[in-house]
Short mmCIF file of C-alpha atoms in Angstrom, two decimals:
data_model
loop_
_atom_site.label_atom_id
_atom_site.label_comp_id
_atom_site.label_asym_id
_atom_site.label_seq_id
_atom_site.Cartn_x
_atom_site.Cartn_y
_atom_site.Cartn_z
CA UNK A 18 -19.91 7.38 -8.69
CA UNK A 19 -21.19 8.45 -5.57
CA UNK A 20 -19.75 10.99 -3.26
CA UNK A 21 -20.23 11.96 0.35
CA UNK A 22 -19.25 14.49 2.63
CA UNK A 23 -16.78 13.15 5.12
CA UNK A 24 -15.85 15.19 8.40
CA UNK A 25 -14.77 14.41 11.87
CA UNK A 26 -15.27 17.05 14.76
CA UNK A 27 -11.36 17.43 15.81
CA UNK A 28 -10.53 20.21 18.44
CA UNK A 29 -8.89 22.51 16.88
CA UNK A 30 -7.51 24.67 19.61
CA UNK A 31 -4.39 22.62 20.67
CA UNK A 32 -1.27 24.32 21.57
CA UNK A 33 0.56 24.49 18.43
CA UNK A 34 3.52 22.39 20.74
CA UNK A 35 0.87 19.67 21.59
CA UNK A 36 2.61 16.72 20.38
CA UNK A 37 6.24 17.84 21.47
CA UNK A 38 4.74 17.30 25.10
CA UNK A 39 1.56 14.99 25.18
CA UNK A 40 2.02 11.23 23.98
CA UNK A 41 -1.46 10.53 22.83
CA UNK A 42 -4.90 12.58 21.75
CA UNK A 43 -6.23 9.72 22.88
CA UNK A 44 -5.72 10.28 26.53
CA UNK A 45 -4.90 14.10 26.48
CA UNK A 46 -6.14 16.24 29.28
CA UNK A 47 -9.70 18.41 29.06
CA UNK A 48 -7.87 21.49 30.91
CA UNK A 49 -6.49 22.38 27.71
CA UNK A 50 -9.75 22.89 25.83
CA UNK A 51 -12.22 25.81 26.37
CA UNK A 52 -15.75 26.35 26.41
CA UNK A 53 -15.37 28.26 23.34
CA UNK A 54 -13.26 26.07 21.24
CA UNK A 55 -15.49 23.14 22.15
CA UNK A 56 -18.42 24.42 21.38
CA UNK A 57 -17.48 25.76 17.55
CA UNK A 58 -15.62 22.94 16.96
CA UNK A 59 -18.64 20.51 17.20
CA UNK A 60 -21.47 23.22 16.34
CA UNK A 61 -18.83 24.52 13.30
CA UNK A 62 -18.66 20.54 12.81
CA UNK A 63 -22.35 20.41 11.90
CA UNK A 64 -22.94 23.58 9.89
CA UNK A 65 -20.52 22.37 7.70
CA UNK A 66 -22.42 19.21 7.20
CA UNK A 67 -24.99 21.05 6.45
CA UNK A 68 -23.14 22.95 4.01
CA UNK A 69 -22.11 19.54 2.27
CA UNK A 70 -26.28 18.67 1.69
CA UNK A 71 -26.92 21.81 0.29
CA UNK A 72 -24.16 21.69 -1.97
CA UNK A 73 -25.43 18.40 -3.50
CA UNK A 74 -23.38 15.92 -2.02
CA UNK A 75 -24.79 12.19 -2.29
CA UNK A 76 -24.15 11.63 1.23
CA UNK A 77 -23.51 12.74 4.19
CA UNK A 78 -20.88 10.84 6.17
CA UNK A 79 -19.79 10.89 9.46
CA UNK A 80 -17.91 8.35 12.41
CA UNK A 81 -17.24 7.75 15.58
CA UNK A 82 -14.36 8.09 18.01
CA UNK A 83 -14.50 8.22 22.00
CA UNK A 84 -12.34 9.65 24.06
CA UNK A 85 -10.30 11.70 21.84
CA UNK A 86 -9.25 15.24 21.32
CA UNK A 87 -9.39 14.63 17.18
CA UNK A 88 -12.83 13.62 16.83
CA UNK A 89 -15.40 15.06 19.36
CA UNK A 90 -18.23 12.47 17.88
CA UNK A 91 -18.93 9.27 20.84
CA UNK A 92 -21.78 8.59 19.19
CA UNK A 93 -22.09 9.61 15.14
CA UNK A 94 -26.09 9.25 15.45
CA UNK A 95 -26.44 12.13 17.73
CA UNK A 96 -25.29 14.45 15.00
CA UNK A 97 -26.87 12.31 12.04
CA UNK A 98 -30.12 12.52 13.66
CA UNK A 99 -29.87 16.29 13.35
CA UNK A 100 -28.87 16.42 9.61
CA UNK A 101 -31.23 13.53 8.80
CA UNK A 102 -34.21 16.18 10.17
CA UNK A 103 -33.06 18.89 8.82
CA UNK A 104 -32.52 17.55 5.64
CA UNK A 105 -35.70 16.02 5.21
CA UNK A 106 -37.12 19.42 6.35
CA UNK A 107 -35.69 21.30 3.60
CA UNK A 108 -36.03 18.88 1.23
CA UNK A 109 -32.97 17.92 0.53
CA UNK A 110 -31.84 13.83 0.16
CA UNK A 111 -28.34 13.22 0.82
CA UNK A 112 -27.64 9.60 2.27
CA UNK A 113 -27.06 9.83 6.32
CA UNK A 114 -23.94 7.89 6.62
CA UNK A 115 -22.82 6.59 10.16
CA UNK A 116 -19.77 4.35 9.31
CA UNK A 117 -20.74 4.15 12.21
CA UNK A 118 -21.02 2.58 15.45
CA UNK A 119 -18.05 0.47 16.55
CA UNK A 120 -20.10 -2.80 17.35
CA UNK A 121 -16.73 -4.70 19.14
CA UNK A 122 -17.08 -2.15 21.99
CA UNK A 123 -21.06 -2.18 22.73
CA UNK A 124 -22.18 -4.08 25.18
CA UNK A 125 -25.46 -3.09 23.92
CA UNK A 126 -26.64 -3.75 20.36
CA UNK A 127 -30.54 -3.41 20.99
CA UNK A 128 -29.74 0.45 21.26
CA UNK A 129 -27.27 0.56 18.56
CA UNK A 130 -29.99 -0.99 16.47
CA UNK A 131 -33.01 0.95 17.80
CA UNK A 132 -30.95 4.30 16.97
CA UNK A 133 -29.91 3.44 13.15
CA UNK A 134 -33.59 2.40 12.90
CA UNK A 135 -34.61 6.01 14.34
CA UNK A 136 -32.08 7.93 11.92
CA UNK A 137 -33.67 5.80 9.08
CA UNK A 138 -37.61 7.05 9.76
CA UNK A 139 -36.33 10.65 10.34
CA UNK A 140 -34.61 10.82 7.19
CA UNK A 141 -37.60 8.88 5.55
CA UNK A 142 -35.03 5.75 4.25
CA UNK A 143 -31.96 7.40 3.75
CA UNK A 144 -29.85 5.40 6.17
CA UNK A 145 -27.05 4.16 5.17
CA UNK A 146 -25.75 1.87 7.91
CA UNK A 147 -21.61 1.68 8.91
CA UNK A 148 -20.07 -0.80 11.36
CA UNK A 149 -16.47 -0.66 12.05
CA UNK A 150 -14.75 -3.81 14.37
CA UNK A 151 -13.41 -0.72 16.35
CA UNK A 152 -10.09 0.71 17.36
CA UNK A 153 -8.02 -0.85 20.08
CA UNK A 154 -7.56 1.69 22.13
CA UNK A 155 -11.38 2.43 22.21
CA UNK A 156 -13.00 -1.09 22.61
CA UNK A 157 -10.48 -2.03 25.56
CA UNK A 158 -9.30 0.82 27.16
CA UNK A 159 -12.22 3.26 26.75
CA UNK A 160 -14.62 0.68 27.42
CA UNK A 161 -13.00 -2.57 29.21
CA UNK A 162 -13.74 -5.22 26.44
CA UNK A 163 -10.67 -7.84 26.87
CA UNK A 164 -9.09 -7.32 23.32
CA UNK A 165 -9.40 -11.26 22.19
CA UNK A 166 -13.04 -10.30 22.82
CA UNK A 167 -13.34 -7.55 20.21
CA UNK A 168 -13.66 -9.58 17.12
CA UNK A 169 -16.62 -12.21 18.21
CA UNK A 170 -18.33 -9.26 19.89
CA UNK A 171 -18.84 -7.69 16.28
CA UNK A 172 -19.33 -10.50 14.33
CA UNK A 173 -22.34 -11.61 17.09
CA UNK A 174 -23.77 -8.02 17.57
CA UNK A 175 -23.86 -7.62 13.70
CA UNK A 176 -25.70 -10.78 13.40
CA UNK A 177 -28.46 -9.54 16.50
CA UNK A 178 -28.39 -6.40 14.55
CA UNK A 179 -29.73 -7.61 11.55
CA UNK A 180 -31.98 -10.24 12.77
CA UNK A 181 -33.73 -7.20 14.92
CA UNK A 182 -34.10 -5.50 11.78
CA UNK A 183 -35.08 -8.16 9.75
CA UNK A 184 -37.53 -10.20 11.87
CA UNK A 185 -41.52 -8.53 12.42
CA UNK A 186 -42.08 -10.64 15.54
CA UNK A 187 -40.87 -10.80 19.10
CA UNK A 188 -37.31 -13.21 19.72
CA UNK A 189 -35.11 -14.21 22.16
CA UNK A 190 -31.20 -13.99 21.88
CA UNK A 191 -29.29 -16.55 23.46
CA UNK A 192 -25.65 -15.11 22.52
CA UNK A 193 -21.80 -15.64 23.87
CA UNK A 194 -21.80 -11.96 24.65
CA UNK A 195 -25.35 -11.23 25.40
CA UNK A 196 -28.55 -13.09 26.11
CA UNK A 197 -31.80 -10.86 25.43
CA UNK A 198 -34.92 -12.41 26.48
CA UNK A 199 -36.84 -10.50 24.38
CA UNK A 200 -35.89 -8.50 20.95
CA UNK A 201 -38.86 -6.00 19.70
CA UNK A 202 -37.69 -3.21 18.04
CA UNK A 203 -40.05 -0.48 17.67
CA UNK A 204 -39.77 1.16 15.44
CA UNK A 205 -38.02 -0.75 12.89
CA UNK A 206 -36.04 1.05 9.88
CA UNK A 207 -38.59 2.21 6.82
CA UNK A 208 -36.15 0.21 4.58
CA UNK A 209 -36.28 -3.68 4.07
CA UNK A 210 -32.66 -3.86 5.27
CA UNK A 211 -30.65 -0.15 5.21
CA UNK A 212 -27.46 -0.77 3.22
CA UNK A 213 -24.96 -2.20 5.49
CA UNK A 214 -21.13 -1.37 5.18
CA UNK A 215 -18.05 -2.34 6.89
CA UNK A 216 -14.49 -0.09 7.65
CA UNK A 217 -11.28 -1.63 7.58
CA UNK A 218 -7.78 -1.53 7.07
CA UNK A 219 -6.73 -4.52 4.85
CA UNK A 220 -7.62 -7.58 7.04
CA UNK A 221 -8.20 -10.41 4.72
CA UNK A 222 -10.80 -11.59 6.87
CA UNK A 223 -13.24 -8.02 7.39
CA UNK A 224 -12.71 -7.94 3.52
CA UNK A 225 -13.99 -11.83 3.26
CA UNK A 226 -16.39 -11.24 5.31
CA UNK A 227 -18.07 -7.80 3.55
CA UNK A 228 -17.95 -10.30 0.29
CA UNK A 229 -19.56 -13.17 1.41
CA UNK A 230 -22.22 -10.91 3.19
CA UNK A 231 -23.14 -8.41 0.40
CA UNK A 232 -21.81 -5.60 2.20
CA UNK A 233 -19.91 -2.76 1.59
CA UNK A 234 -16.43 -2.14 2.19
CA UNK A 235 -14.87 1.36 3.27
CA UNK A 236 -11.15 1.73 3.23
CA UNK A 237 -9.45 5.39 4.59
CA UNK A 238 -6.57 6.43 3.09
CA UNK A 239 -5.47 8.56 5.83
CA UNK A 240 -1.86 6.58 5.85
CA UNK A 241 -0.68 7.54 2.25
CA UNK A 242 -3.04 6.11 -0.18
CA UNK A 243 -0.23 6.40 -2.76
CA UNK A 244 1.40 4.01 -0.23
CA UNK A 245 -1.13 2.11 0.86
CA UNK A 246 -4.29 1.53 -1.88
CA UNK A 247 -2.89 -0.75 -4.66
CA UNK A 248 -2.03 -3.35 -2.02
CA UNK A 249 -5.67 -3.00 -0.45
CA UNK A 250 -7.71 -2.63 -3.53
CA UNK A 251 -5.96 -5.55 -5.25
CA UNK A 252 -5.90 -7.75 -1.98
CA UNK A 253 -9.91 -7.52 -2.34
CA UNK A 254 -10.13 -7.73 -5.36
CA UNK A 255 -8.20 -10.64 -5.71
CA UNK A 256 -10.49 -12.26 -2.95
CA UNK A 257 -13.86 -11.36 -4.74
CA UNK A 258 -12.50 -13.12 -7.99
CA UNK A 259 -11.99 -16.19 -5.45
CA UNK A 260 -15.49 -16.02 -4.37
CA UNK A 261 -16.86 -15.93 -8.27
CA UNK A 262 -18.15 -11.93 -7.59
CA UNK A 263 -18.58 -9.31 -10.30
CA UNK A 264 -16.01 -6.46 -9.94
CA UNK A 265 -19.04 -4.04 -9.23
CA UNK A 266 -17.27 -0.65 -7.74
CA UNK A 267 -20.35 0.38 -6.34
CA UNK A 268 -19.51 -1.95 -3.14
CA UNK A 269 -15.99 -0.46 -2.65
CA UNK A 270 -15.76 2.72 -0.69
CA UNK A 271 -12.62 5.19 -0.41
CA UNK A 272 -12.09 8.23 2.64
CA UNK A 273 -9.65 10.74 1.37
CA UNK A 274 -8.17 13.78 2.41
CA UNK A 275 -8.64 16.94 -0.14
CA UNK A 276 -7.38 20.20 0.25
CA UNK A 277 -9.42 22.68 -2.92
CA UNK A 278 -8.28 26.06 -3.77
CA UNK A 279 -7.74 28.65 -6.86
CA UNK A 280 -4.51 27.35 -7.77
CA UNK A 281 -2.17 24.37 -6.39
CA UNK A 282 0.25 26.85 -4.79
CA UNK A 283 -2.62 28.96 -3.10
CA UNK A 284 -3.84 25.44 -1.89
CA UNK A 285 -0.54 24.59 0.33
CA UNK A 286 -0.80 27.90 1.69
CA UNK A 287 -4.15 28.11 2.71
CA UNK A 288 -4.32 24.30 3.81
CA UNK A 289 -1.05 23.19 4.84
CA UNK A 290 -1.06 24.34 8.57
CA UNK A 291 -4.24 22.93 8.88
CA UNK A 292 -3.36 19.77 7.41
CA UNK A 293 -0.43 19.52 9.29
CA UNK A 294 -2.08 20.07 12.30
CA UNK A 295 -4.37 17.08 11.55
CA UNK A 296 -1.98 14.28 11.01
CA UNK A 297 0.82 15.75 14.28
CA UNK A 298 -2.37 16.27 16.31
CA UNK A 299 -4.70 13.61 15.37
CA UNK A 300 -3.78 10.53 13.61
CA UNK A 301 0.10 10.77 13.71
CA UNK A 302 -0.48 11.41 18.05
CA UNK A 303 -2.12 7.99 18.61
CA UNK A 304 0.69 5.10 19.73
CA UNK A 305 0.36 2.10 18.00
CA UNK A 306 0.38 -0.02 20.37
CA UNK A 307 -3.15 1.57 21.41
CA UNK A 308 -4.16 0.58 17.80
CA UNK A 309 -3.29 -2.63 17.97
CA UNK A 310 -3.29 -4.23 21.84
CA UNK A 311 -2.20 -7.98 22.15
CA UNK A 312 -5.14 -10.37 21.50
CA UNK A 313 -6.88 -7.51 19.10
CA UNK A 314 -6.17 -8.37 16.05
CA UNK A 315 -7.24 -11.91 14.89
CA UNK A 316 -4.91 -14.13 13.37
CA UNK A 317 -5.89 -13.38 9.44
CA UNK A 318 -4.73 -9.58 10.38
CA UNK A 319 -1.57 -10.88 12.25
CA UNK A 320 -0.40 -12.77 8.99
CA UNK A 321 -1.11 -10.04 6.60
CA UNK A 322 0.71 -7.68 8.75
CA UNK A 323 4.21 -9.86 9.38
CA UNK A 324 3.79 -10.54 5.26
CA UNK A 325 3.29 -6.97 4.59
CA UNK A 326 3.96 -4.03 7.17
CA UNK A 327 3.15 -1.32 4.13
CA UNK A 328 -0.29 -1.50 4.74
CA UNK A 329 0.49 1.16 7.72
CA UNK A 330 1.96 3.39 5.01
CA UNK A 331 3.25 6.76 6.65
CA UNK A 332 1.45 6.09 10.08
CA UNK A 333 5.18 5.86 11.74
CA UNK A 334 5.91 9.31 10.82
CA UNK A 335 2.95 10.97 10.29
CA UNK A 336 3.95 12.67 14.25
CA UNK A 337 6.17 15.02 12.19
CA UNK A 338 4.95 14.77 8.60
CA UNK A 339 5.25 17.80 6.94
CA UNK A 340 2.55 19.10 4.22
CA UNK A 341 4.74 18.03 1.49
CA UNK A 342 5.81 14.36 2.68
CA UNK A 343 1.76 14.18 3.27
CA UNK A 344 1.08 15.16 -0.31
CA UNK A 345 3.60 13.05 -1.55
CA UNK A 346 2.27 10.06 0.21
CA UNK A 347 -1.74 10.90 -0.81
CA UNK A 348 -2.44 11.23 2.88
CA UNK A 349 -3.72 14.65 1.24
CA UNK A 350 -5.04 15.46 -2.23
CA UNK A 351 -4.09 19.57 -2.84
CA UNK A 352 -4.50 21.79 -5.52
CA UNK A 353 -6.43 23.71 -7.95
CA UNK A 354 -9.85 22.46 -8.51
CA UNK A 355 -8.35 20.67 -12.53
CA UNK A 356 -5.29 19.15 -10.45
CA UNK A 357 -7.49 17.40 -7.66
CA UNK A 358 -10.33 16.28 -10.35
CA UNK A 359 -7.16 14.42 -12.21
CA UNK A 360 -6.24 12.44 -9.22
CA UNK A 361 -9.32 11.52 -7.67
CA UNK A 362 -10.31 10.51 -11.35
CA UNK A 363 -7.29 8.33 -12.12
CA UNK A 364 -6.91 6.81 -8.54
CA UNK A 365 -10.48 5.42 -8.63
CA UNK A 366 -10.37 4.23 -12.05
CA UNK A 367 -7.58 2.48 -11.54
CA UNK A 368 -8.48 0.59 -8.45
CA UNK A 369 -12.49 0.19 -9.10
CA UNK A 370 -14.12 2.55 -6.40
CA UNK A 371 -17.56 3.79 -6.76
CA UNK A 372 -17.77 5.74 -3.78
CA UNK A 373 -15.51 8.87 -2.84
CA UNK A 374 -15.73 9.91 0.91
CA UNK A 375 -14.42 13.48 0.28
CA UNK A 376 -13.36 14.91 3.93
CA UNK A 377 -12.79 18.48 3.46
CA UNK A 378 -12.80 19.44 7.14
CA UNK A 379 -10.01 18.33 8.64
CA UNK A 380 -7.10 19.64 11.55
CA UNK A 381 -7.89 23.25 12.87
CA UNK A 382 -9.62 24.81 9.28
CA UNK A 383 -11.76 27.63 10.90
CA UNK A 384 -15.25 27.09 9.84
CA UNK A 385 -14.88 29.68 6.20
CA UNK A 386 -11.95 27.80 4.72
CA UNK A 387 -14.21 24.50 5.27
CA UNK A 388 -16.55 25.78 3.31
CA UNK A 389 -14.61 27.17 0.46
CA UNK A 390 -13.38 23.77 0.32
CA UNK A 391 -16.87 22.46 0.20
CA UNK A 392 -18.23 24.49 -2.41
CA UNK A 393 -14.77 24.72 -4.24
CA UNK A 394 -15.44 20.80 -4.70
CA UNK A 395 -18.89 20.93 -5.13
CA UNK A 396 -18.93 23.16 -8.10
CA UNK A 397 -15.38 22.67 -9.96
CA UNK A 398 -15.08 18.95 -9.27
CA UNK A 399 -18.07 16.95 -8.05
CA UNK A 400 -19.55 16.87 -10.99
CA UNK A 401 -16.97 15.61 -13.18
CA UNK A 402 -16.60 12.33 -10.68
CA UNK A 403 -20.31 11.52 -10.62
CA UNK A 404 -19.82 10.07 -14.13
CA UNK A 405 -17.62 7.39 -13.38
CA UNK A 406 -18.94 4.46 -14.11
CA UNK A 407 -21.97 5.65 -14.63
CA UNK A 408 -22.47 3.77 -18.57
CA UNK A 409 -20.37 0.58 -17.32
CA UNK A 410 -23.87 -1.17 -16.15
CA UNK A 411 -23.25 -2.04 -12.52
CA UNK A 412 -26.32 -1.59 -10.18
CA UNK A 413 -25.54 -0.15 -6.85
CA UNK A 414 -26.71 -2.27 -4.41
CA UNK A 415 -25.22 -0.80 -1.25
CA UNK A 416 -27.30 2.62 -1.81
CA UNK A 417 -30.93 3.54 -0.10
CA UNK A 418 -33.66 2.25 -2.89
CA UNK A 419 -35.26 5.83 -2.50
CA UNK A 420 -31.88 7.69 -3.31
CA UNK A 421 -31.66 5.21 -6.53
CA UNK A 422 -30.25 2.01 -5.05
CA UNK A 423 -30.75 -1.33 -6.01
CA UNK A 424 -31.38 -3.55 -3.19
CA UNK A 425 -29.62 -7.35 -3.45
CA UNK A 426 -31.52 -10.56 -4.28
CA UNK A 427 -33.35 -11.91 -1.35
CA UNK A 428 -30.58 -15.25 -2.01
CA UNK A 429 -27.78 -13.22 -1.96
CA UNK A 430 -28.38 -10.41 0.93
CA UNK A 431 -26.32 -10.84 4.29
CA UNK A 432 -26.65 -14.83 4.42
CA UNK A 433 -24.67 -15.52 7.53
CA UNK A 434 -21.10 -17.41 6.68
CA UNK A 435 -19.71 -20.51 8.67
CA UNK A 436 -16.89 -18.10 9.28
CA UNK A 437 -19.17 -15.36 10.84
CA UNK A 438 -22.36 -17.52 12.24
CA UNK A 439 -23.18 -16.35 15.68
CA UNK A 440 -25.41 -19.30 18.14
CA UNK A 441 -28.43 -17.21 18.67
CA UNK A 442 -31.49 -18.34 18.79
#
């Protein structure tokens, strides 16, 4: 198995009655930040990163979110640039993980492109390269893409994307969304084609898609994954036995919340504020109906949610969760070092992930109780999950070749579907 590091940059400074008078972090107002809590909450953000690749995580993993008082990060390649250098510096080789940037929003995927490429070279081919559809309330509001546009917008940047990669000579681009009369990347990503993965949240068609491609699929179990993850993991599964794929783990990926410490009850009482604070503040403080605006989801998502609403899991009361409900739920994993290795090792068994996205920074944890969790994890319960599946005989092919990865069969990498086929030319 392969695990990353997983953090977000939330500010952690909010007034402890925050979400008792503000409806969303999503539109809450700068004057109650301070120069002071901004800048360790994103420079914190990064040390502890850094913390992560020394410790010996596989990766390093990190996303994007504008706009928002939980995740200071509009662009995850700003701070992945810095780890990929420094990394490489000390010679160190964790994967740099973007999961990523949120390709339904852009309304420019040259750059997008040109910057994964950039993060590749500086790490020397240790890009690994996430694209999320994006979140409602970003693409449309944030950045004024009608919502019906959201989904084509991906699927057609993903597609430029690729080719740019892909493709040594000069092209035009004669898109729906974008017409480029010339496409020359310089410079181009060190790899042949960086691992690509996609985020989502259980639509039938993002997880058809990441099948027929050869991609990668991340799921977050930030709702409850006791809740949520045997309907997700089985609903792809189910669809890669219809498409005649091998159950290979390796291409499944799974975010979860973990909270280390001495003992289980030292763990709620070190973490549980904290945790608290990052569901009430963060998640739990976004409206849904900025998650999911008319015309945002397509019609695949639409019928999976009227058939099955539990795929949202806690979300509806995650406002006023309290540390137990969220353990309870697996929104968080808690405990002594023996009690989180036993969940994390039965959960992923059970449902076939190879990759663990631990994210042990989370809410308002000052910067030291991060990194006790870090090298809590590291020490007492990394290695025990890095030998999952490691004597089953799958080949990872979503993984950077120089970090161990096996890249797909020229027939069977990223060949465009009918469902996802972009006119470009």
């Amino acid at each position: 198995m392969k695990v990353t590091l997983f953090e977000q940059a939330p500010y952690r400074f909010l007034p402890s009655d925050f979400e008792a008078h503000h409806d969303s972090v999503c539109s809450t107002p700068y004057s109650l930040t301070t120069e002071a809590g901004v800048y360790s909450s994103v420079v914190d953000y990064i040390d502890e990163l850094m913390t992560g690749a020394r410790a010996g995580f596989d990766g390093i993993s990190l996303t994007e979110h504008g706009q928002s008082s939980y995740d200071l990060s509009p662009n995850p390649n700003l701070v992945a640039s810095a780890v990929a250098y420094a990394t490489e510096t000390e010679r160190l080789s964790p994967a740099i993980f973007p999961m990523g940037r949120s390709l339904g929003k852009t309304r420019e995927p040259v750059r997008v492109a040109e910057e994964y490429a950039m993060v590749d070279v500086i790490s020397g081919g240790r890009l690994v390269a996430g694209f999320p559809v994006g979140l409602s309330y970003d693409a449309s509001i944030n950045n004024g893409i009608p919502p019906i546009e959201v989904r084509g917008r991906f699927e057609e940047n993903l597609e430029l994307i690729l080719r740019a990669w892909r493709d040594r000579d000069p092209f035009a681009w004669n898109g729906r969304y974008g017409q480029f009369p010339q496409v020359n990347l310089w410079p181009r990503p060190l790899q042949e084609q960086p691992p690509v993965w996609i985020t989502g949240i259980g639509n039938p068609r993002t997880m058809q898609l990441t099948l027929e491609r050869g991609f990668g699929f991340n799921y977050f179990g930030f709702a409850g994954a006791k809740l949520t993850g045997k309907r997700i993991f089985e609903r792809f599964w189910e669809l890669a036995d219809q498409l005649g794929l091998e159950r290979n783990p390796y291409r499944m990926g799974f975010l979860q919340t973990i909270a280390v410490s001495e003992t289980d009850a030292r763990a709620e009482k070190e973490y549980g504020a904290h945790a608290e604070y990052a569901y009430r503040k963060g998640l739990g403080a976004i409206p849904p109906e900025m998650l999911g605006l008319p015309g945002g989801v397509n019609i695949h998502g639409v019928k999976a949610m009227l058939k099955d609403p539990g795929d949202f899991g806690m979300y509806g009361t995650m406002r006023t969760a309290g540390f137990g409900e969220l353990a309870d739920a697996g929104a968080v994993i808690a405990g002594s070092p023996a009690t989180v290795r036993d969940q994390l090792l039965e959960y992923c068994s059970t449902y076939g992930i190879g990759n663990l996205h631990a994210m042990l920074g989370f809410g308002s944890m000052p910067k030291d109780l991060v990194q006790k969790n870090i090298h809590l994890f590291a020490t007492e319960v990394l290695p025990h999950l890095r030998t999952l599946w490691q004597d089953q005989g799958f080949a990872h092919h979503w993984w950077p070749k120089r970090l161990g990865g096996v890249p797909l069969p020229a027939a069977q990498e990223h060949a465009p579907s009918a469902a996802g086929r972009t006119q470009a030319s």
